[in-house]
Amino acid sequence: MKFMQRKRATLLAVAIGTFMSAFDGSVVNLVLPNISAYFHTSLSLVEWTVMSYLLVISSLLLAYGRLGDMFGHKKIYTTGLMI
């Protein structure tokens, strides 16, 4: 693969990963009232569920940064995208 093609492929992979992480964290907020009504619970309880999810993801950033240092950033990044 030529150098410029690899640079574009890398940029595309990083852009998709960045978009997916932002999308993942915000798309659930649109349906929170529906989830709350479906489970017959308060909206604040459903919001805590989403907040817990985001807190766990944020706390794992340091651990996966270390794994990236140990095993290679590319391998960890592509594994994370596949999961």
Short mmCIF file of C-alpha atoms in Angstrom, two decimals:
data_model
loop_
_atom_site.label_atom_id
_atom_site.label_comp_id
_atom_site.label_asym_id
_atom_site.label_seq_id
_atom_site.Cartn_x
_atom_site.Cartn_y
_atom_site.Cartn_z
CA MET A 1 0.00 0.00 0.00
CA LYS A 2 1.33 3.41 -0.87
CA PHE A 3 2.22 5.86 1.85
CA MET A 4 -0.62 8.30 1.09
CA GLN A 5 -3.18 5.49 0.96
CA ARG A 6 -2.03 4.28 4.38
CA LYS A 7 -2.28 7.80 5.78
CA ARG A 8 -5.83 8.12 4.47
CA ALA A 9 -6.79 4.70 5.82
CA THR A 10 -5.38 5.64 9.22
CA LEU A 11 -7.22 8.95 9.21
CA LEU A 12 -10.45 7.20 8.26
CA ALA A 13 -10.07 4.62 11.04
CA VAL A 14 -9.40 7.30 13.65
CA ALA A 15 -12.29 9.43 12.37
CA ILE A 16 -14.70 6.48 12.53
CA GLY A 17 -13.54 5.60 16.04
CA THR A 18 -13.94 9.16 17.24
CA PHE A 19 -17.38 9.45 15.67
CA MET A 20 -18.52 6.15 17.16
CA SER A 21 -17.41 7.07 20.67
CA ALA A 22 -19.23 10.41 20.54
CA PHE A 23 -22.27 8.77 18.93
CA ASP A 24 -22.28 5.99 21.52
CA GLY A 25 -22.29 8.41 24.40
CA SER A 26 -25.03 10.67 23.09
CA VAL A 27 -27.51 8.60 21.08
CA VAL A 28 -29.00 6.94 24.16
CA ASN A 29 -29.95 10.34 25.56
CA LEU A 30 -32.52 10.74 22.80
CA VAL A 31 -34.54 7.73 23.91
CA LEU A 32 -34.22 8.13 27.69
CA PRO A 33 -37.88 9.14 28.13
CA ASN A 34 -39.00 6.08 26.17
CA ILE A 35 -36.76 3.76 28.20
CA SER A 36 -38.06 5.32 31.41
CA ALA A 37 -41.68 4.81 30.35
CA TYR A 38 -41.06 1.25 29.18
CA PHE A 39 -39.51 0.16 32.49
CA HIS A 40 -41.92 2.29 34.58
CA THR A 41 -39.11 4.05 36.39
CA SER A 42 -38.01 7.61 36.92
CA LEU A 43 -35.99 9.47 34.34
CA SER A 44 -33.27 10.21 36.89
CA LEU A 45 -32.67 6.49 37.49
CA VAL A 46 -32.30 5.87 33.76
CA GLU A 47 -29.91 8.82 33.53
CA TRP A 48 -27.76 7.27 36.27
CA THR A 49 -27.53 4.09 34.24
CA VAL A 50 -26.13 6.01 31.27
CA MET A 51 -23.82 8.00 33.55
CA SER A 52 -22.47 4.78 35.06
CA TYR A 53 -21.72 3.43 31.61
CA LEU A 54 -19.81 6.57 30.63
CA LEU A 55 -17.95 6.58 33.95
CA VAL A 56 -16.74 3.01 33.42
CA ILE A 57 -15.58 3.79 29.89
CA SER A 58 -13.74 6.88 31.10
CA SER A 59 -12.05 5.02 33.93
CA LEU A 60 -10.81 2.31 31.57
CA LEU A 61 -9.00 4.82 29.36
CA LEU A 62 -5.88 4.77 31.52
CA ALA A 63 -5.75 0.98 31.63
CA TYR A 64 -6.12 0.67 27.89
CA GLY A 65 -3.55 3.40 27.37
CA ARG A 66 -1.10 1.27 29.32
CA LEU A 67 -2.07 -1.82 27.31
CA GLY A 68 -1.43 0.21 24.18
CA ASP A 69 2.04 1.06 25.45
CA MET A 70 2.73 -2.60 26.18
CA PHE A 71 1.23 -4.34 23.14
CA GLY A 72 1.06 -1.59 20.53
CA HIS A 73 -1.49 1.15 20.04
CA LYS A 74 -2.61 -0.10 16.65
CA LYS A 75 -3.45 -3.57 17.96
CA ILE A 76 -5.38 -2.25 20.97
CA TYR A 77 -7.23 0.36 18.88
CA THR A 78 -8.34 -2.10 16.22
CA THR A 79 -9.37 -4.63 18.86
CA GLY A 80 -11.44 -1.95 20.58
CA LEU A 81 -13.11 -0.99 17.33
CA MET A 82 -13.99 -4.61 16.59
CA ILE A 83 -15.54 -5.07 20.02
#
